[in-house]
Amino acid sequence: MPVGYADTYVNGVRYRVRTVDIRVPEPMLVAVGATYDSTIADTNNLHRRVLIICTFAIGAATFAGWLLAAFAVRPLKQLAEQTRQIDAGDEAPDVEVRGATEAVEIAEALKGLLQRIWNEQDRTKAALASARDFSAVSAHELRTPLTAMRTNLEVLATLDLPDEQRKEVINDVIRTQSRIEATLTALERLAQGELSTSDDHVPVDITELLDRAAHDAMRVYPDLDVSLVPAPTIIIVGLPAGLRLAVDNAIANAVKHGGATRVQLSAVSSREGVEIAIDDDGVGIPEEERAIVFERFSRGSTASVSGSGLGLALVAQQAELHGGTASLEESPLGGVRLLLKLPGVR
């Protein structure tokens, strides 16, 4: 029979024959056959098996895909559900998702975003609360001198006063106006400090800042002896204008309210940071008042009545903005020492 597949009949029975040409060990033809009916039956059985296996494989793949999709989608559904439950008035949300790595990464990114939003919300709430308190206290403090000024102006407008009394009332109005102006200036500086951010911080040479503050103070107060304790260059990251404002206010406070004739500036650097000291030989501040004088519109018993009560509050604010503290203690010069403790370069 020819090589390949062929049909043949043996004793009237149809056979399906496969003929193969074999070359070794000697050329020959080998034919293998089976009845046609059994071959067709085996082929059909094979087809059925293939169909069954394919159907099962497709079903298994579909089920596995469904399970995988459910595993992948479930954490996303959890994330969506937790996100829908977030309310702006609630505390900072705690988004927790377990499952596929990608879903966990999305959840972590969302959690970080929400935390930043809540932090900004807390800062905004604190700023609004501070602004309300600030406005209330400012209005109260300004109302008294404005009322006094109005009374004096009404006296000038309605009464025919002798020249000496008229001059006294006018001087009182001028003093009140100066007090109001000083208060408004201090309020403006406080507001500027509250609006500053970490982006405004730059390297500051404390030694040079104190040297300039000393020279400027001697020009502003000709009778004041201002000295600077020699020190190596000290650099911190901060607000140059704010630090200078703190030092200037400390000097002004010593002169105007402490009656100081001598002021000494010094700065010491350590691993913990920098300590800036402003010593004076004035009347000092009683120990029980040294904490409250840093509050806004708070005046010590030794302060002059013309003060706004914001000088040391500005100093405390700048210390806080730099991550440090401001305090008062006894000075070796006999008056009071204002000590600013600030962190160093981080």
Coordinates of N, CA, C and O in Angstrom, one line a residue, residues 86-170:
I86 N -16.3 59.8 55.0 CA -15.5 60.9 55.6 C -16.3 62.2 55.6 O -17.0 62.5 54.6
D87 N -16.3 62.9 56.7 CA -17.0 64.1 56.9 C -16.0 65.2 57.3 O -15.1 64.9 58.1
A88 N -16.1 66.4 56.7 CA -15.2 67.5 57.0 C -15.1 67.8 58.5 O -14.1 68.3 59.0
G89 N -16.2 67.6 59.2 CA -16.3 67.9 60.6 C -15.7 66.9 61.5 O -15.6 67.1 62.7
D90 N -15.4 65.7 61.0 CA -14.9 64.6 61.8 C -13.4 64.8 62.1 O -12.8 65.8 61.6
E91 N -12.9 63.9 63.0 CA -11.5 63.9 63.2 C -10.8 63.4 62.0 O -11.4 62.9 61.1
A92 N -9.5 63.4 62.0 CA -8.7 62.9 60.9 C -9.0 61.5 60.6 O -9.0 60.7 61.5
P93 N -9.4 61.1 59.3 CA -9.9 59.8 59.0 C -8.7 58.8 59.0 O -7.6 59.2 58.7
D94 N -9.0 57.6 59.4 CA -8.0 56.5 59.3 C -8.4 55.5 58.3 O -9.3 54.6 58.4
V95 N -7.8 55.7 57.1 CA -8.1 54.8 55.9 C -7.2 53.6 56.0 O -6.0 53.7 56.0
E96 N -7.9 52.4 56.1 CA -7.1 51.1 56.3 C -7.7 50.2 55.2 O -8.8 49.8 55.3
V97 N -6.8 49.7 54.3 CA -7.2 48.8 53.3 C -6.2 47.7 53.2 O -4.9 48.0 53.2
R98 N -6.6 46.4 53.1 CA -5.7 45.3 52.9 C -6.1 44.6 51.6 O -7.3 44.5 51.3
G99 N -5.2 44.0 51.0 CA -5.4 43.3 49.8 C -4.3 43.4 48.7 O -3.1 43.3 49.1
A100 N -4.7 43.7 47.5 CA -3.8 43.8 46.4 C -2.8 45.0 46.7 O -3.2 46.0 47.3
T101 N -1.6 44.8 46.3 CA -0.5 45.8 46.5 C -0.9 47.1 46.0 O -0.7 48.2 46.6
E102 N -1.4 47.1 44.7 CA -1.8 48.4 44.1 C -2.9 49.1 44.9 O -2.8 50.3 45.0
A103 N -3.9 48.4 45.4 CA -4.9 49.0 46.1 C -4.4 49.6 47.4 O -4.8 50.7 47.9
V104 N -3.5 48.8 48.1 CA -2.9 49.3 49.3 C -2.1 50.6 49.0 O -2.1 51.6 49.8
E105 N -1.4 50.7 47.9 CA -0.6 51.9 47.6 C -1.5 53.0 47.3 O -1.2 54.2 47.8
I106 N -2.7 52.8 46.7 CA -3.6 53.9 46.4 C -4.2 54.4 47.8 O -4.3 55.6 48.0
A107 N -4.5 53.4 48.7 CA -5.0 53.8 50.0 C -4.0 54.6 50.8 O -4.4 55.6 51.4
E108 N -2.8 54.2 50.7 CA -1.7 54.9 51.5 C -1.6 56.4 50.9 O -1.4 57.3 51.7
A109 N -1.6 56.5 49.6 CA -1.5 57.8 48.9 C -2.7 58.7 49.3 O -2.6 59.8 49.7
L110 N -3.9 58.1 49.3 CA -5.1 58.8 49.7 C -5.1 59.2 51.2 O -5.5 60.3 51.6
K111 N -4.5 58.3 52.0 CA -4.4 58.5 53.5 C -3.5 59.7 53.7 O -3.8 60.6 54.5
G112 N -2.4 59.7 53.0 CA -1.4 60.9 53.1 C -2.1 62.2 52.7 O -1.9 63.2 53.3
L113 N -2.8 62.1 51.6 CA -3.5 63.3 51.1 C -4.5 63.8 52.1 O -4.6 65.0 52.4
L114 N -5.3 62.9 52.6 CA -6.3 63.3 53.6 C -5.7 63.9 54.9 O -6.2 64.8 55.5
Q115 N -4.5 63.3 55.3 CA -3.9 63.8 56.5 C -3.4 65.2 56.2 O -3.5 66.1 57.1
R116 N -2.8 65.5 55.0 CA -2.4 66.8 54.7 C -3.6 67.8 54.7 O -3.5 68.9 55.2
I117 N -4.7 67.4 54.2 CA -5.9 68.2 54.2 C -6.4 68.5 55.6 O -6.7 69.6 55.9
W118 N -6.4 67.5 56.4 CA -6.8 67.7 57.8 C -5.9 68.6 58.6 O -6.3 69.4 59.4
N119 N -4.6 68.4 58.3 CA -3.6 69.3 59.0 C -3.8 70.8 58.6 O -3.8 71.6 59.4
E120 N -4.1 71.0 57.3 CA -4.4 72.3 56.8 C -5.7 72.8 57.4 O -5.8 74.0 57.8
Q121 N -6.7 71.9 57.5 CA -7.9 72.3 58.1 C -7.7 72.7 59.6 O -8.3 73.7 60.1
D122 N -6.9 72.0 60.3 CA -6.7 72.3 61.7 C -5.9 73.6 61.8 O -6.2 74.4 62.7
R123 N -5.0 73.8 60.9 CA -4.3 75.1 60.9 C -5.2 76.3 60.6 O -5.1 77.3 61.2
T124 N -6.1 76.1 59.7 CA -7.1 77.1 59.4 C -8.0 77.4 60.5 O -8.3 78.6 60.8
K125 N -8.5 76.3 61.2 CA -9.4 76.5 62.4 C -8.6 77.3 63.5 O -9.2 78.2 64.1
A126 N -7.3 76.9 63.7 CA -6.6 77.6 64.7 C -6.3 79.0 64.3 O -6.4 79.9 65.2
A127 N -6.1 79.3 63.0 CA -5.9 80.7 62.6 C -7.2 81.5 62.8 O -7.1 82.6 63.2
L128 N -8.3 80.9 62.4 CA -9.6 81.6 62.6 C -9.9 81.9 64.1 O -10.3 83.0 64.4
A129 N -9.6 80.9 64.9 CA -9.8 81.1 66.4 C -8.9 82.2 66.9 O -9.3 83.0 67.7
S130 N -7.6 82.1 66.4 CA -6.7 83.1 66.9 C -7.1 84.5 66.4 O -7.0 85.5 67.1
A131 N -7.6 84.6 65.1 CA -8.0 85.8 64.6 C -9.2 86.4 65.4 O -9.3 87.6 65.6
R132 N -10.2 85.5 65.7 CA -11.3 86.0 66.5 C -10.9 86.5 67.9 O -11.3 87.6 68.3
D133 N -10.0 85.8 68.6 CA -9.5 86.2 69.8 C -8.7 87.5 69.7 O -8.8 88.4 70.5
F134 N -7.9 87.5 68.6 CA -7.0 88.7 68.4 C -7.9 89.9 68.2 O -7.7 91.0 68.7
S135 N -9.0 89.8 67.4 CA -9.9 90.9 67.1 C -10.6 91.4 68.3 O -10.7 92.6 68.6
A136 N -11.0 90.4 69.1 CA -11.8 90.8 70.4 C -10.9 91.5 71.3 O -11.3 92.6 71.9
V137 N -9.7 91.0 71.6 CA -8.8 91.6 72.5 C -8.3 93.0 72.0 O -8.2 94.0 72.7
S138 N -8.1 93.1 70.7 CA -7.6 94.3 70.1 C -8.7 95.4 70.2 O -8.4 96.5 70.5
A139 N -9.9 95.0 69.9 CA -11.0 96.0 70.0 C -11.2 96.5 71.4 O -11.4 97.7 71.7
H140 N -11.0 95.5 72.4 CA -11.1 96.0 73.8 C -10.0 96.9 74.2 O -10.2 97.9 74.9
E141 N -8.8 96.6 73.7 CA -7.7 97.5 74.1 C -7.7 98.8 73.4 O -7.2 99.8 74.0
L142 N -8.3 98.9 72.2 CA -8.3 100.1 71.5 C -9.5 101.0 71.9 O -9.5 102.2 71.8
R143 N -10.5 100.3 72.5 CA -11.7 101.1 72.8 C -11.4 102.1 73.9 O -11.9 103.2 73.9
T144 N -10.6 101.7 74.9 CA -10.3 102.6 76.0 C -9.6 103.9 75.6 O -10.1 105.0 75.9
P145 N -8.5 103.8 74.8 CA -7.9 105.1 74.4 C -8.7 105.9 73.5 O -8.7 107.1 73.5
L146 N -9.5 105.2 72.6 CA -10.4 105.9 71.7 C -11.5 106.7 72.4 O -11.9 107.8 72.1
T147 N -12.0 106.0 73.5 CA -13.0 106.7 74.3 C -12.5 107.9 75.0 O -13.1 109.0 75.1
A148 N -11.2 107.8 75.5 CA -10.6 108.9 76.2 C -10.3 110.0 75.2 O -10.6 111.2 75.5
M149 N -9.9 109.7 74.0 CA -9.7 110.7 73.0 C -11.0 111.4 72.6 O -11.0 112.7 72.4
R150 N -12.1 110.6 72.4 CA -13.4 111.2 72.1 C -13.8 112.2 73.2 O -14.3 113.3 72.9
T151 N -13.6 111.8 74.5 CA -14.0 112.7 75.6 C -13.2 114.0 75.6 O -13.8 115.1 75.7
N152 N -11.9 113.9 75.3 CA -11.1 115.1 75.3 C -11.5 116.0 74.1 O -11.6 117.2 74.3
L153 N -11.8 115.4 73.0 CA -12.2 116.2 71.8 C -13.6 116.9 72.1 O -13.8 118.0 71.7
E154 N -14.5 116.2 72.8 CA -15.8 116.8 73.1 C -15.6 117.9 74.1 O -16.3 119.0 74.0
V155 N -14.6 117.8 75.0 CA -14.3 118.9 75.9 C -13.8 120.1 75.2 O -14.2 121.2 75.4
L156 N -12.9 119.8 74.2 CA -12.4 120.9 73.4 C -13.4 121.6 72.6 O -13.4 122.8 72.4
A157 N -14.4 120.8 72.1 CA -15.4 121.4 71.2 C -16.5 122.1 72.0 O -17.2 123.0 71.4
T158 N -16.8 121.7 73.2 CA -18.0 122.3 73.9 C -17.6 123.3 75.0 O -18.4 124.2 75.3
L159 N -16.4 123.2 75.5 CA -16.0 124.1 76.6 C -15.0 125.1 76.2 O -14.1 124.9 75.3
D160 N -15.1 126.3 76.7 CA -14.2 127.4 76.4 C -13.1 127.4 77.5 O -13.2 128.0 78.6
L161 N -12.1 126.6 77.3 CA -11.1 126.4 78.4 C -10.0 127.4 78.3 O -9.7 128.0 77.2
P162 N -9.4 127.7 79.4 CA -8.2 128.6 79.4 C -7.1 127.9 78.6 O -7.1 126.7 78.4
D163 N -6.2 128.8 78.1 CA -5.1 128.3 77.3 C -4.3 127.1 77.9 O -3.9 126.1 77.3
E164 N -4.0 127.2 79.2 CA -3.2 126.2 79.9 C -4.0 124.9 79.9 O -3.4 123.8 79.6
Q165 N -5.3 124.9 80.3 CA -6.1 123.6 80.3 C -6.2 123.1 78.9 O -6.2 121.8 78.7
R166 N -6.5 124.0 77.9 CA -6.6 123.5 76.5 C -5.3 122.8 76.0 O -5.4 121.8 75.4
K167 N -4.2 123.4 76.4 CA -2.9 122.8 76.0 C -2.8 121.4 76.6 O -2.3 120.5 76.0
E168 N -3.2 121.3 77.9 CA -3.1 120.0 78.6 C -3.9 119.0 77.9 O -3.5 117.8 77.8
V169 N -5.2 119.4 77.6 CA -6.1 118.4 76.9 C -5.5 118.0 75.6 O -5.6 116.8 75.2
I170 N -5.0 119.0 74.8 CA -4.4 118.6 73.5 C -3.3 117.7 73.6 O -3.1 116.7 72.9

